[in-house]
C-alpha cells in the first residue's frame, strides 16, 4: 500500500459516495430525470428504478475497486489490516509509520474510519433509496434489500459496536446511535422480513427471478437468498449466545428448521464473481502481489502444517525454500524485503471470486448448536464431519476421511525465519493442542474447541468473521502481538476487541457519536468489549 495515497483516496471515495447520496436522494427529481429520456413509468419497467441500487450495495459490502489500481486500499484498511491480521489468517509484510499502525495497536484514524464510511456512504444510501421506492409497492424487492442491509451492518457493528440504525434516513441533524443489542434486534428483524417476504413470493411465483439483472450474487434466485438469510441468522444467533442464550437458541432453531433452511451444499455459497456486469480484481491479489503488503499468517502455518491439511496448497503458495512460512501479526519489521520474498504468498488470482458465506460454516455452527442441546437437525459429531468434508469439497481437496479420523496431529511450533524472537516453540502455552478427530465422550469445551478451530480454517479468507468469532469464543488460540504500541490501552494477551468510532463522526456528528459512546459500556478505544463479547 502506498501510505501517502491512502488518505487522499479514501477521502475521494467518501466525496464520491457523498455526491452519489446527494444525487440519489436529496434532489432526485431535479438532477436525475432527463425530460427527453427515461420517465417514471419507464423506470418502473423491469424494476429498473430500484434494481440499479443493488449492485451498489453488493459491491461495497466487501469493497471492490471498480477501476484498475484504484480503490483496493479501501479493502486493505477496512478488511485486511483489521480482521485478516487480527484473526491470524494473514500477516502484514510492511512496516507503515515505523511499525506504529493498526497491526501493532497504534490505531490510525484514516484506517479505522474506512469500514464505517463504506457502510454509511455507499451501502446504506442505496438501501434507503430502495426502501423509499419498494417497501409498500414491491415488498419482495425491499425484502432482498433488507437481507443485504443485514449482511453489511452485521460486519460494521461487529467492528465498532453501537451504530446509527433507527435514525438513519430520518433527516435529522444528528444521527443517534443504537446500543449493539438494539442493532442486533434490528438485524434479526430485517432478516425475518426478507425471509418471510421472499418465501411468500417463491410460493406465489415459483421459478420467477424478477431481480436477475441486478443481482451479482445469485442471479435473482430468491430461494438461494432465503438460504443466505437463514444462514446469516444462524451465524448471528451463535454470536450472541453469551449475551442472550435464550434468544440465540430461538433464532438458530428458526433458521435451521425453516421450510427452506440454511445453506447445505457448496452450490448455496454466496460468492461475488466477475460477470453479470461486474468486473474487478480480487483485492487480496492486488494487496499481495501488487502492493506486496501481505503474506500467510503465522497461525495458519501452525495449524495447517501441524494438521497436514490437504487444503493448505489451495490457500497458500510455498515459499522459495519449498516450505510454508507465515508472518506473525504485530511484529517489528525493520526491512520490508525480509518479510516478502521468503514468506508464503496467498494462493489467489485476479479473478478469484470473493466468498461471503459458505455451507461449511453452517455445519460447524449447527454442530455447536447441537453441543448446546439445540435442535439442529443432526448430531454434533455428524455435522462436524460433514462441515470438514464440505470445506474440502469447496477447495477441491479430495476425500476428508483420513483427516477427520486423525486423532494425533496438533498445531505445529512456529519459526519466524527472518527474526527468531517472534517464534513459538514446542510446548509453549501459546500453541493449541487440540486434535481433529471427534470424540463423543469428550467434554463440551473440548468439542467446542474442535468445532471452532475447524470453522476458523473453513471460513478463510474472511478474517473479519474469524476475528469476530475469536472475540466471541476465545478460539482458536491466536498468537498475541509481539510489538504493542497501544500505550497500555490494549493488552497483548486478550488482543484488540473493536475499532474506535471514526474521527469523521466526531467532526460531523458529535452529538450522535456521543450517544454511541454512552451505550458502549466503556471508553471509545480498542480494549472495550462489545455487547456480545463476554464470558459465558
PDB file of C-alpha atoms in Angstrom, residues 181-299:
ATOM      1  CA  UNK A 181     -28.186  -5.201  21.394  1.00  0.00           C
ATOM      2  CA  UNK A 182     -30.744  -2.982  19.658  1.00  0.00           C
ATOM      3  CA  UNK A 183     -28.719  -3.133  16.437  1.00  0.00           C
ATOM      4  CA  UNK A 184     -28.795  -6.925  16.586  1.00  0.00           C
ATOM      5  CA  UNK A 185     -32.553  -6.895  17.177  1.00  0.00           C
ATOM      6  CA  UNK A 186     -32.902  -4.791  14.037  1.00  0.00           C
ATOM      7  CA  UNK A 187     -30.716  -7.217  12.074  1.00  0.00           C
ATOM      8  CA  UNK A 188     -32.852 -10.175  13.109  1.00  0.00           C
ATOM      9  CA  UNK A 189     -35.978  -8.187  12.183  1.00  0.00           C
ATOM     10  CA  UNK A 190     -34.530  -7.303   8.768  1.00  0.00           C
ATOM     11  CA  UNK A 191     -33.597 -10.927   8.109  1.00  0.00           C
ATOM     12  CA  UNK A 192     -37.011 -12.188   9.207  1.00  0.00           C
ATOM     13  CA  UNK A 193     -38.692  -9.679   6.920  1.00  0.00           C
ATOM     14  CA  UNK A 194     -36.557 -10.803   3.997  1.00  0.00           C
ATOM     15  CA  UNK A 195     -37.059 -14.496   4.757  1.00  0.00           C
ATOM     16  CA  UNK A 196     -40.837 -14.149   5.048  1.00  0.00           C
ATOM     17  CA  UNK A 197     -41.434 -11.900   2.037  1.00  0.00           C
ATOM     18  CA  UNK A 198     -39.164 -13.867  -0.292  1.00  0.00           C
ATOM     19  CA  UNK A 199     -40.602 -17.196   0.875  1.00  0.00           C
ATOM     20  CA  UNK A 200     -44.110 -15.891   0.179  1.00  0.00           C
ATOM     21  CA  UNK A 201     -43.023 -14.706  -3.266  1.00  0.00           C
ATOM     22  CA  UNK A 202     -41.479 -18.117  -4.029  1.00  0.00           C
ATOM     23  CA  UNK A 203     -44.716 -19.840  -3.046  1.00  0.00           C
ATOM     24  CA  UNK A 204     -46.816 -17.499  -5.184  1.00  0.00           C
ATOM     25  CA  UNK A 205     -44.490 -17.309  -8.196  1.00  0.00           C
ATOM     26  CA  UNK A 206     -42.265 -20.406  -8.253  1.00  0.00           C
ATOM     27  CA  UNK A 207     -39.237 -20.124 -10.504  1.00  0.00           C
ATOM     28  CA  UNK A 208     -39.548 -16.387 -11.090  1.00  0.00           C
ATOM     29  CA  UNK A 209     -36.448 -14.193 -10.837  1.00  0.00           C
ATOM     30  CA  UNK A 210     -37.597 -10.581 -11.138  1.00  0.00           C
ATOM     31  CA  UNK A 211     -34.266  -9.097  -9.948  1.00  0.00           C
ATOM     32  CA  UNK A 212     -31.996 -11.329 -12.020  1.00  0.00           C
ATOM     33  CA  UNK A 213     -30.485  -8.422 -13.974  1.00  0.00           C
ATOM     34  CA  UNK A 214     -29.343  -6.634 -10.833  1.00  0.00           C
ATOM     35  CA  UNK A 215     -28.223  -9.468  -8.567  1.00  0.00           C
ATOM     36  CA  UNK A 216     -24.467 -10.133  -8.709  1.00  0.00           C
ATOM     37  CA  UNK A 217     -24.564 -12.967  -6.164  1.00  0.00           C
ATOM     38  CA  UNK A 218     -27.354 -15.398  -7.083  1.00  0.00           C
ATOM     39  CA  UNK A 219     -28.739 -14.047 -10.349  1.00  0.00           C
ATOM     40  CA  UNK A 220     -32.097 -13.307  -8.724  1.00  0.00           C
ATOM     41  CA  UNK A 221     -32.627 -16.784  -7.234  1.00  0.00           C
ATOM     42  CA  UNK A 222     -34.806 -15.956  -4.233  1.00  0.00           C
ATOM     43  CA  UNK A 223     -34.529 -19.453  -2.752  1.00  0.00           C
ATOM     44  CA  UNK A 224     -30.756 -19.006  -2.509  1.00  0.00           C
ATOM     45  CA  UNK A 225     -31.284 -15.618  -0.867  1.00  0.00           C
ATOM     46  CA  UNK A 226     -33.576 -17.171   1.746  1.00  0.00           C
ATOM     47  CA  UNK A 227     -30.887 -19.747   2.490  1.00  0.00           C
ATOM     48  CA  UNK A 228     -28.344 -16.947   2.848  1.00  0.00           C
ATOM     49  CA  UNK A 229     -30.676 -15.013   5.163  1.00  0.00           C
ATOM     50  CA  UNK A 230     -31.308 -18.078   7.338  1.00  0.00           C
ATOM     51  CA  UNK A 231     -27.576 -18.813   7.359  1.00  0.00           C
ATOM     52  CA  UNK A 232     -26.750 -15.285   8.494  1.00  0.00           C
ATOM     53  CA  UNK A 233     -29.486 -15.572  11.112  1.00  0.00           C
ATOM     54  CA  UNK A 234     -27.788 -18.739  12.401  1.00  0.00           C
ATOM     55  CA  UNK A 235     -24.375 -17.013  12.417  1.00  0.00           C
ATOM     56  CA  UNK A 236     -25.720 -14.066  14.386  1.00  0.00           C
ATOM     57  CA  UNK A 237     -27.581 -16.354  16.782  1.00  0.00           C
ATOM     58  CA  UNK A 238     -24.325 -18.029  17.832  1.00  0.00           C
ATOM     59  CA  UNK A 239     -22.651 -14.626  18.015  1.00  0.00           C
ATOM     60  CA  UNK A 240     -24.976 -13.512  20.820  1.00  0.00           C
ATOM     61  CA  UNK A 241     -25.079 -16.821  22.707  1.00  0.00           C
ATOM     62  CA  UNK A 242     -23.077 -15.494  25.671  1.00  0.00           C
ATOM     63  CA  UNK A 243     -25.188 -12.344  25.885  1.00  0.00           C
ATOM     64  CA  UNK A 244     -28.694 -13.755  25.355  1.00  0.00           C
ATOM     65  CA  UNK A 245     -28.704 -17.548  25.128  1.00  0.00           C
ATOM     66  CA  UNK A 246     -32.491 -17.856  25.037  1.00  0.00           C
ATOM     67  CA  UNK A 247     -32.825 -15.593  22.007  1.00  0.00           C
ATOM     68  CA  UNK A 248     -29.796 -17.210  20.388  1.00  0.00           C
ATOM     69  CA  UNK A 249     -31.449 -20.632  20.583  1.00  0.00           C
ATOM     70  CA  UNK A 250     -34.774 -19.345  19.239  1.00  0.00           C
ATOM     71  CA  UNK A 251     -33.155 -17.614  16.267  1.00  0.00           C
ATOM     72  CA  UNK A 252     -30.897 -20.587  15.483  1.00  0.00           C
ATOM     73  CA  UNK A 253     -33.684 -23.147  15.599  1.00  0.00           C
ATOM     74  CA  UNK A 254     -35.941 -20.943  13.462  1.00  0.00           C
ATOM     75  CA  UNK A 255     -33.208 -20.618  10.845  1.00  0.00           C
ATOM     76  CA  UNK A 256     -32.331 -24.310  10.630  1.00  0.00           C
ATOM     77  CA  UNK A 257     -35.935 -25.557  10.753  1.00  0.00           C
ATOM     78  CA  UNK A 258     -37.371 -23.046   8.275  1.00  0.00           C
ATOM     79  CA  UNK A 259     -39.042 -24.637   5.230  1.00  0.00           C
ATOM     80  CA  UNK A 260     -36.102 -23.574   3.007  1.00  0.00           C
ATOM     81  CA  UNK A 261     -33.480 -23.603   5.727  1.00  0.00           C
ATOM     82  CA  UNK A 262     -29.788 -22.739   5.686  1.00  0.00           C
ATOM     83  CA  UNK A 263     -27.022 -23.493   3.196  1.00  0.00           C
ATOM     84  CA  UNK A 264     -26.329 -27.224   2.923  1.00  0.00           C
ATOM     85  CA  UNK A 265     -24.173 -27.565  -0.206  1.00  0.00           C
ATOM     86  CA  UNK A 266     -21.441 -25.546  -1.878  1.00  0.00           C
ATOM     87  CA  UNK A 267     -23.881 -24.643  -4.637  1.00  0.00           C
ATOM     88  CA  UNK A 268     -25.584 -22.486  -1.989  1.00  0.00           C
ATOM     89  CA  UNK A 269     -22.432 -20.497  -1.190  1.00  0.00           C
ATOM     90  CA  UNK A 270     -22.729 -16.722  -1.504  1.00  0.00           C
ATOM     91  CA  UNK A 271     -19.984 -15.678  -3.914  1.00  0.00           C
ATOM     92  CA  UNK A 272     -19.261 -12.407  -5.696  1.00  0.00           C
ATOM     93  CA  UNK A 273     -17.602 -13.180  -9.013  1.00  0.00           C
ATOM     94  CA  UNK A 274     -16.821 -11.360 -12.212  1.00  0.00           C
ATOM     95  CA  UNK A 275     -19.760 -11.346 -14.579  1.00  0.00           C
ATOM     96  CA  UNK A 276     -23.319 -10.049 -14.849  1.00  0.00           C
ATOM     97  CA  UNK A 277     -21.979  -6.512 -15.227  1.00  0.00           C
ATOM     98  CA  UNK A 278     -19.281  -6.677 -12.537  1.00  0.00           C
ATOM     99  CA  UNK A 279     -15.598  -6.615 -13.484  1.00  0.00           C
ATOM    100  CA  UNK A 280     -12.975  -6.370 -10.760  1.00  0.00           C
ATOM    101  CA  UNK A 281      -9.701  -7.760  -9.454  1.00  0.00           C
ATOM    102  CA  UNK A 282      -9.788  -9.684  -6.214  1.00  0.00           C
ATOM    103  CA  UNK A 283      -8.429  -7.151  -3.679  1.00  0.00           C
ATOM    104  CA  UNK A 284      -6.297  -9.779  -1.926  1.00  0.00           C
ATOM    105  CA  UNK A 285      -4.491 -10.416  -5.197  1.00  0.00           C
ATOM    106  CA  UNK A 286      -3.701  -6.697  -5.533  1.00  0.00           C
ATOM    107  CA  UNK A 287      -2.622  -6.375  -1.891  1.00  0.00           C
ATOM    108  CA  UNK A 288      -0.428  -9.480  -2.009  1.00  0.00           C
ATOM    109  CA  UNK A 289       1.129  -9.200  -5.474  1.00  0.00           C
ATOM    110  CA  UNK A 290       0.920  -5.520  -6.486  1.00  0.00           C
ATOM    111  CA  UNK A 291       1.361  -3.876  -3.083  1.00  0.00           C
ATOM    112  CA  UNK A 292       3.487  -6.736  -1.649  1.00  0.00           C
ATOM    113  CA  UNK A 293       1.894  -5.981   1.723  1.00  0.00           C
ATOM    114  CA  UNK A 294       0.511  -9.303   2.984  1.00  0.00           C
ATOM    115  CA  UNK A 295       1.560 -12.931   3.338  1.00  0.00           C
ATOM    116  CA  UNK A 296       0.381 -16.119   5.004  1.00  0.00           C
ATOM    117  CA  UNK A 297      -0.302 -15.737   8.727  1.00  0.00           C
ATOM    118  CA  UNK A 298       1.817 -17.497  11.325  1.00  0.00           C
ATOM    119  CA  UNK A 299      -1.223 -19.150  12.872  1.00  0.00           C
TER     120      UNK A 299
END
